[in-house]
PDB file of C-alpha atoms in Angstrom:
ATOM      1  CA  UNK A 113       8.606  15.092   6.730  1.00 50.00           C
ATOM      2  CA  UNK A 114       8.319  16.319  10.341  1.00 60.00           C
ATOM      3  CA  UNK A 115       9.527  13.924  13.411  1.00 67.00           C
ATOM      4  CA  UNK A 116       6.608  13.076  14.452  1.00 81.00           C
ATOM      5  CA  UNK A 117       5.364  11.689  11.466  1.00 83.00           C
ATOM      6  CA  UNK A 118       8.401   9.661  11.614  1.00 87.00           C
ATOM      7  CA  UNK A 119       8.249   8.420  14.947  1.00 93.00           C
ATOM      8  CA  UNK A 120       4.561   7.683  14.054  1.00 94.00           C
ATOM      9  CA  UNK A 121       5.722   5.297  11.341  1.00 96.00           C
ATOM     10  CA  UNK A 122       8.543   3.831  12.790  1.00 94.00           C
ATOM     11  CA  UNK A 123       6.143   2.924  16.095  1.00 95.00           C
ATOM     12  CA  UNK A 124       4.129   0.966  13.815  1.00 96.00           C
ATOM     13  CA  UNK A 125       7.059  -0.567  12.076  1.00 95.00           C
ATOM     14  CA  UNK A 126       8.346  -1.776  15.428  1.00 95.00           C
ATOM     15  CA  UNK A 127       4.499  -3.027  16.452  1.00 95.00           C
ATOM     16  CA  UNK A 128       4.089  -5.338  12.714  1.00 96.00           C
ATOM     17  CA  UNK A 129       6.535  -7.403  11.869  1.00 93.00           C
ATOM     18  CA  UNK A 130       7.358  -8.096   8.627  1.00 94.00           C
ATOM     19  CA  UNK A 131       8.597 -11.620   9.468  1.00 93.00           C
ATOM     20  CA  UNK A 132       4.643 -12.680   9.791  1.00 95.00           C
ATOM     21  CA  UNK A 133       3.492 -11.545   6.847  1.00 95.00           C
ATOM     22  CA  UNK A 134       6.879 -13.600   4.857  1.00 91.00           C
ATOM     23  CA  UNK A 135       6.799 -17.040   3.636  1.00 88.00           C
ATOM     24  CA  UNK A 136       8.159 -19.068   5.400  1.00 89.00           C
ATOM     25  CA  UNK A 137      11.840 -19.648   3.348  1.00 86.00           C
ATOM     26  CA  UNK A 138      11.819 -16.177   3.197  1.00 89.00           C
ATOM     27  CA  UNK A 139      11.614 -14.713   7.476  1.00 89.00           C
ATOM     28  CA  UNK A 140      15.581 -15.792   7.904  1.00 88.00           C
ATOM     29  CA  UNK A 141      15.810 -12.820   6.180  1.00 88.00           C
ATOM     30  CA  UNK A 142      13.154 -10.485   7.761  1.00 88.00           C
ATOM     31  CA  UNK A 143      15.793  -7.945   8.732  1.00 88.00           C
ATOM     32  CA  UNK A 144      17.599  -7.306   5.701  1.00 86.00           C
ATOM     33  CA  UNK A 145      16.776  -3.671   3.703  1.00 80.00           C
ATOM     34  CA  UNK A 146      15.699  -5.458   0.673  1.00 87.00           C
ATOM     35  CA  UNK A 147      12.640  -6.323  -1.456  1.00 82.00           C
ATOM     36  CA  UNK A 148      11.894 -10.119  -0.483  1.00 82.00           C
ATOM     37  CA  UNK A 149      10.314 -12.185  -3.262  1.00 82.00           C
ATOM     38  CA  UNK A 150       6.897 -13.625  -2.292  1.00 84.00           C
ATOM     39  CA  UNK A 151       6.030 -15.443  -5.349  1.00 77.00           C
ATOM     40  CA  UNK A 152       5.096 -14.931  -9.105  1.00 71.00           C
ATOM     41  CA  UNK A 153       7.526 -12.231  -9.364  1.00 73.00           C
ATOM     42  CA  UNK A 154       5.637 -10.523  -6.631  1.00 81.00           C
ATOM     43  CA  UNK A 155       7.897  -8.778  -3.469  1.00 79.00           C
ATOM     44  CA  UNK A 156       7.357  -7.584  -0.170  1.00 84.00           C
ATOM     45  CA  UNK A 157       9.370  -4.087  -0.637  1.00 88.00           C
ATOM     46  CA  UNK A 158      12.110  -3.190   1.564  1.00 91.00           C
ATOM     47  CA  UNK A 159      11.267  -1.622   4.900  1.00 93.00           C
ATOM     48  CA  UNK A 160      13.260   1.977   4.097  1.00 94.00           C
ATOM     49  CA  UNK A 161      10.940   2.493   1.166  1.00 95.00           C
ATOM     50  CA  UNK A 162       7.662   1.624   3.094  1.00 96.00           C
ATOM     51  CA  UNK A 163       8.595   3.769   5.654  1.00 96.00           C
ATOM     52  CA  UNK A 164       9.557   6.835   3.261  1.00 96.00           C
ATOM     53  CA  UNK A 165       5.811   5.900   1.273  1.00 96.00           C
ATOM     54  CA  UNK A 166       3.840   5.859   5.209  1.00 97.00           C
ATOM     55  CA  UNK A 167       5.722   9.185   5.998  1.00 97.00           C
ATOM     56  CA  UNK A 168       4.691  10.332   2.813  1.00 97.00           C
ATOM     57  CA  UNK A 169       1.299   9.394   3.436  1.00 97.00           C
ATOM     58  CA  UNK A 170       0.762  10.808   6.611  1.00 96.00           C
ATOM     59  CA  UNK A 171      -1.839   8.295   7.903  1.00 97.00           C
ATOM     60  CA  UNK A 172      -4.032  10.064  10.753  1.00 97.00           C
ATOM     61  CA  UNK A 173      -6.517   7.876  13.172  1.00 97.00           C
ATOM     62  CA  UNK A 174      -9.752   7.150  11.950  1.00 98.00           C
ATOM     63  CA  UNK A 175      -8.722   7.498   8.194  1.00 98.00           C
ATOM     64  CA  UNK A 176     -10.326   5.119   5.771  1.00 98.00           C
ATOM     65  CA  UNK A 177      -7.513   4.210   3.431  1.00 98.00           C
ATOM     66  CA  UNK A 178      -6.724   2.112   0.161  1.00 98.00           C
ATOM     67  CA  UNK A 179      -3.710  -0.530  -0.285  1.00 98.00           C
ATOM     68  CA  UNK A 180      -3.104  -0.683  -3.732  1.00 98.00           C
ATOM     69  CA  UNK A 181      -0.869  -3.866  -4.243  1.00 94.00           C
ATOM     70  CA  UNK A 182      -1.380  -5.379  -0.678  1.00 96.00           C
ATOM     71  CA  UNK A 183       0.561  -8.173  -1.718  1.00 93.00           C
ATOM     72  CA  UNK A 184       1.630 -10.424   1.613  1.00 95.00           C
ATOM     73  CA  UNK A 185      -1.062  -8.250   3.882  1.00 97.00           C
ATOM     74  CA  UNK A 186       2.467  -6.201   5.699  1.00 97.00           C
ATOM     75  CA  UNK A 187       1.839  -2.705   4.407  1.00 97.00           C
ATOM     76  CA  UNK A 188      -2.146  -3.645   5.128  1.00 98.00           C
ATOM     77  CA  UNK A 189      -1.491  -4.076   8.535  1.00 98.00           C
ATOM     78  CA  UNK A 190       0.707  -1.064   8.870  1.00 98.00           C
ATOM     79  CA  UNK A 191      -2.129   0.807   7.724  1.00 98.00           C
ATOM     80  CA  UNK A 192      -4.610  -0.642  10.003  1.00 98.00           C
ATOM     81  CA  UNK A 193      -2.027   0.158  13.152  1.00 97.00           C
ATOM     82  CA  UNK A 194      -1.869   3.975  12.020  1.00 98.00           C
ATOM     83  CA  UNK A 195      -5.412   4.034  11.679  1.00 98.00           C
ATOM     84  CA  UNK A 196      -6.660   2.521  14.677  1.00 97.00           C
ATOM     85  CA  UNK A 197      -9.650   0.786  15.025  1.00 96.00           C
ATOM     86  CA  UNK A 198     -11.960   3.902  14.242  1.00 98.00           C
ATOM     87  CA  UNK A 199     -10.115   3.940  10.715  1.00 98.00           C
ATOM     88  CA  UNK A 200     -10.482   1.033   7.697  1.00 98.00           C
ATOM     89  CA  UNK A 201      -8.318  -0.752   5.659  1.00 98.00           C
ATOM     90  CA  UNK A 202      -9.283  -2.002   2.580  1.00 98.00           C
ATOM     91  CA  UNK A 203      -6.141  -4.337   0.773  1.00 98.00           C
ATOM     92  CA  UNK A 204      -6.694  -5.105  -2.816  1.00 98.00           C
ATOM     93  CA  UNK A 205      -4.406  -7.484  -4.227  1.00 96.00           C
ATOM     94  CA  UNK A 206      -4.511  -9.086  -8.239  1.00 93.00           C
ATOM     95  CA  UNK A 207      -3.124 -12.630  -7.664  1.00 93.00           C
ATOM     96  CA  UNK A 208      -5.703 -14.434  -6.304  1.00 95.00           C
ATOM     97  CA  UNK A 209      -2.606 -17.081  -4.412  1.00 94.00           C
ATOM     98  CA  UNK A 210      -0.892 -13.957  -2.612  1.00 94.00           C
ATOM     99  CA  UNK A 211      -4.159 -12.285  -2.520  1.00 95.00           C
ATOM    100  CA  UNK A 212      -5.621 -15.401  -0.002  1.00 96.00           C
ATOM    101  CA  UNK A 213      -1.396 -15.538   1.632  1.00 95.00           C
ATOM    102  CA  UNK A 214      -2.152 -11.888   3.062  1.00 96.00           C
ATOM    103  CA  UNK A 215      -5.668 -11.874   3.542  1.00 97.00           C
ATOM    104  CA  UNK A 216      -4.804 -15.105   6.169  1.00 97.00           C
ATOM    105  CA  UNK A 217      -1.615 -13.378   7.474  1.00 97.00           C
ATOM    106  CA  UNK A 218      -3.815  -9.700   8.519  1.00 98.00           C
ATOM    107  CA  UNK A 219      -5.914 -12.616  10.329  1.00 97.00           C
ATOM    108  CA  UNK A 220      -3.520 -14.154  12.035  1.00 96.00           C
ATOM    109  CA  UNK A 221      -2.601 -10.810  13.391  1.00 96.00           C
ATOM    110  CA  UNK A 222      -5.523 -10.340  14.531  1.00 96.00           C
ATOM    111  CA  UNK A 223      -6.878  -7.343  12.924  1.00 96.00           C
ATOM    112  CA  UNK A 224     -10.050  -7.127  12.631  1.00 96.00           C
ATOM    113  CA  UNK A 225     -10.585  -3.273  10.509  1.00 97.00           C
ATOM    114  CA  UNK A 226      -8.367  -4.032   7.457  1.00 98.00           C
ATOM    115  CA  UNK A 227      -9.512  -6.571   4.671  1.00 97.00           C
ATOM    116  CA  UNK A 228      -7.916  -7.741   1.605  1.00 98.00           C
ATOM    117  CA  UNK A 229      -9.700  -8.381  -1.089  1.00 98.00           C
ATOM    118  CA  UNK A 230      -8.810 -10.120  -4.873  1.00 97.00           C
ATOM    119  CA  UNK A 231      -9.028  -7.342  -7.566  1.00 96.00           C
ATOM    120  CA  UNK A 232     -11.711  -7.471 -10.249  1.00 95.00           C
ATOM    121  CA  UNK A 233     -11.000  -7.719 -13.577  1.00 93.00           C
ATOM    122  CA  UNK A 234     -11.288  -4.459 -15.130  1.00 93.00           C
ATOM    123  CA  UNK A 235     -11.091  -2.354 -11.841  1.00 96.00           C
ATOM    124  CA  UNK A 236      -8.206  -0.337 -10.669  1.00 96.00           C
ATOM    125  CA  UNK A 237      -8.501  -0.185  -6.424  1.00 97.00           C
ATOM    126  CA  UNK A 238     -11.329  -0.801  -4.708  1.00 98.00           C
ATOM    127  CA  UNK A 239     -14.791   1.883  -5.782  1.00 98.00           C
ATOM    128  CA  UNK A 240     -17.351   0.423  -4.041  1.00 97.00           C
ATOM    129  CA  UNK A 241     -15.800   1.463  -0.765  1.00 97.00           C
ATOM    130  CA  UNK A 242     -14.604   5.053  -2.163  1.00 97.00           C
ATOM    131  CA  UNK A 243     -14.023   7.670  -1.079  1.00 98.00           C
ATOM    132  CA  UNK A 244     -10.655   7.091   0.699  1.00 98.00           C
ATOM    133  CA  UNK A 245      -8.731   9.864   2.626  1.00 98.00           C
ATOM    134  CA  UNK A 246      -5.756   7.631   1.755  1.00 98.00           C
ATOM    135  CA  UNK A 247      -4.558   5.673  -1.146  1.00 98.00           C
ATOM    136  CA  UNK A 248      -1.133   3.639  -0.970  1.00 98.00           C
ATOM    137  CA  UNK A 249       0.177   2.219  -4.167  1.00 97.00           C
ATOM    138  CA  UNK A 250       2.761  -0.756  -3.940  1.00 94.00           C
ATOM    139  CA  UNK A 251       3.284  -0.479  -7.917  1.00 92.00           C
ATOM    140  CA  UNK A 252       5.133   1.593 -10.652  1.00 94.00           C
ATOM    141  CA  UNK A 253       2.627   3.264 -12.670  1.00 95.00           C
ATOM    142  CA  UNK A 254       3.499   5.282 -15.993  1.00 94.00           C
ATOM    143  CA  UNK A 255       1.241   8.104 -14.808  1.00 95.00           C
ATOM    144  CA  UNK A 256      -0.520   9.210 -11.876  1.00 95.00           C
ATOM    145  CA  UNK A 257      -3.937   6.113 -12.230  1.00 95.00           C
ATOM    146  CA  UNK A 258      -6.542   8.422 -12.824  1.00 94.00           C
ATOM    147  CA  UNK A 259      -9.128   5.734 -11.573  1.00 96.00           C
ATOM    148  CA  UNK A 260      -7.397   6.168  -8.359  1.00 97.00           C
ATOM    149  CA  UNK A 261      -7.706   9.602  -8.059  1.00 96.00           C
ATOM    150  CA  UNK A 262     -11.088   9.428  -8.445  1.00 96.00           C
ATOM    151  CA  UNK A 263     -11.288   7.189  -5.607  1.00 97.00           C
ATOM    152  CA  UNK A 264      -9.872  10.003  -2.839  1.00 98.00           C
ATOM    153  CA  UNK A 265     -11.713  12.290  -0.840  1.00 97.00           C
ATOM    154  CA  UNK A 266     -11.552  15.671  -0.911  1.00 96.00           C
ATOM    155  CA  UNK A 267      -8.693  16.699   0.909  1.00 97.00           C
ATOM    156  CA  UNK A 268      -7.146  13.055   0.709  1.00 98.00           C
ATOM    157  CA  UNK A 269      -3.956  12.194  -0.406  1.00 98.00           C
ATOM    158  CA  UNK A 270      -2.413   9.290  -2.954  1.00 98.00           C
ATOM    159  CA  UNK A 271       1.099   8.112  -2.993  1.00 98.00           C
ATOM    160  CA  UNK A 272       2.272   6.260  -6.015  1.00 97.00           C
ATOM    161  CA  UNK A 273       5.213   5.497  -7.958  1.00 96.00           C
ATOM    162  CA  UNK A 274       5.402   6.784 -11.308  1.00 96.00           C
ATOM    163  CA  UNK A 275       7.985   6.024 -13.936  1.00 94.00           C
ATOM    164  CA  UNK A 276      10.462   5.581 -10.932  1.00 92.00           C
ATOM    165  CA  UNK A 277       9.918   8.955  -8.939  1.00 95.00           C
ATOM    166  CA  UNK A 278       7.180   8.491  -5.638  1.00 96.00           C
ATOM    167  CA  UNK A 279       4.831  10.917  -6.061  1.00 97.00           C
ATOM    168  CA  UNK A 280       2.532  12.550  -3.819  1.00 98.00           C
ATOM    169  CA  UNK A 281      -1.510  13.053  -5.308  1.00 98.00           C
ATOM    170  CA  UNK A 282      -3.711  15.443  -3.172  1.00 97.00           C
ATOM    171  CA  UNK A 283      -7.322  16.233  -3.953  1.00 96.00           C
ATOM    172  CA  UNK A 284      -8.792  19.338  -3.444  1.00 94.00           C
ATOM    173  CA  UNK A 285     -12.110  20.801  -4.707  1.00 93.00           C
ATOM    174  CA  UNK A 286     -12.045  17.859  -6.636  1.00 89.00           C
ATOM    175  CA  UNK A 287      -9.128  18.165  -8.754  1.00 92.00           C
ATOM    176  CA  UNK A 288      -6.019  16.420  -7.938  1.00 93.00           C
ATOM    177  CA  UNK A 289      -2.383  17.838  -7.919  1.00 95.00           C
ATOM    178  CA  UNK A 290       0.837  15.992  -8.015  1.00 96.00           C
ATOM    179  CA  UNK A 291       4.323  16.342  -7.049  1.00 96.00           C
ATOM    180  CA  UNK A 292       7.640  14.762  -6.724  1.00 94.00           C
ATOM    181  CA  UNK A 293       9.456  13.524  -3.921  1.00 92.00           C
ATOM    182  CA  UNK A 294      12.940  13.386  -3.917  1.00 89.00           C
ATOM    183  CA  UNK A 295      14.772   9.944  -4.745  1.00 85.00           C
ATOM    184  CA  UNK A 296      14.180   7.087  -7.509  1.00 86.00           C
ATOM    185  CA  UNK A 297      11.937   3.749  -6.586  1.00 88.00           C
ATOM    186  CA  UNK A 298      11.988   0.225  -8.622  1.00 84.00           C
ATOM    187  CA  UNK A 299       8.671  -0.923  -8.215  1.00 87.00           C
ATOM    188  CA  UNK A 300       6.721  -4.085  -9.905  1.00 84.00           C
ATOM    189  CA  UNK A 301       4.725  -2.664 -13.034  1.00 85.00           C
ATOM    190  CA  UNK A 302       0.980  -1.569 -11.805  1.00 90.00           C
ATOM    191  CA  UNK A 303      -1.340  -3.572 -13.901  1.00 84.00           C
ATOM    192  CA  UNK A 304      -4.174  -0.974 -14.966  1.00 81.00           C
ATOM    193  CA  UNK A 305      -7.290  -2.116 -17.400  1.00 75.00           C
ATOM    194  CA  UNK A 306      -7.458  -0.938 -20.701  1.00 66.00           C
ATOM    195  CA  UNK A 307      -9.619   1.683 -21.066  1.00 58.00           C
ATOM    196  CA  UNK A 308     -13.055   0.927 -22.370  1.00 51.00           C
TER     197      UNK A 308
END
């Protein structure tokens, strides 16, 4: 990943802080390199790995991108700093409780291009919006979601977990390709409908 992708991140990082987006027993320990639990087994994941999945990413101004897992609205509103307010964030979270916690915490920051929204039963993401030129998923899934894929642009690009290695989905000519990056990720279990 080239520096400027990382300084790109780590700007944002520095801008949205994850104490906002933590209940409130949890912000006394904003700073620590941990996952944080937010509730029904549900975590806000340490910042190194965020960081690491944003430089993977590589978010560009303007983009229209997907938050797979939004969770307590943090990674949401990292999005919607690195895409500006000519880009759109769309959050998509399956609890309804922590669904409603980071939808009101992206308000409260005052951002006003990024939405999170309660999944529908039966959906993986967020189609009605599609396509995305960027898809972040917040959960370990046992292969690359083809629903998601099919919810990238041409030319976009999906990072996901799967079975504990982040992996990087591009789409080109509409076929996606995946590879590896290097290190091992414990992620909750992605939750993806049965197929039909």
């Amino acid at each position: 990943m080239d520096g400027s992708a990382h300084a790109v991140v780590a700007a944002a990082m520095r801008s949205v802080s994850r104490a906002d987006f933590l209940p409130r027993a949890q912000r006394r320990n904003t700073g620590l390199d941990q996952p944080l639990h937010l509730a029904d087994g549900q975590t806000c994941s340490q910042p190194t790995t965020v960081r690491i999945m944003l430089e993977l990413l590589a978010v560009e101004t303007g983009h229209r991108v997907l938050d797979v897992g939004s969770g307590s609205g943090w990674t949401t509103a990292l999005l919607a700093h690195l895409v500006g307010s000519t880009g759109y964030v769309d959050g998509v979270e399956l609890r309804p409780q922590l669904a409603e916690f980071g939808r009101a915490n992206v308000a409260r920051a005052g951002i006003t291009h990024a939405q999170v929204h309660v999944a529908v039963d039966g959906v993986l993401g967020w189609p009605w919006r599609a396509p995305y030129d960027r898809i972040l998923v917040s959960a370990e899934a046992r292969a690359v979601p083809r629903a998601l894929a099919e919810q990238l642009a041409d030319g976009g690009r999906m990072v996901v977990p799967v079975r504990g290695r982040m992996t990087i989905v591009t789409m080109a000519d509409g076929v996606p390709s995946a590879e590896q990056a290097p290190g091992s990720y414990r992620f909750v279990p992605l939750i993806e409908p049965e197929p039909g």
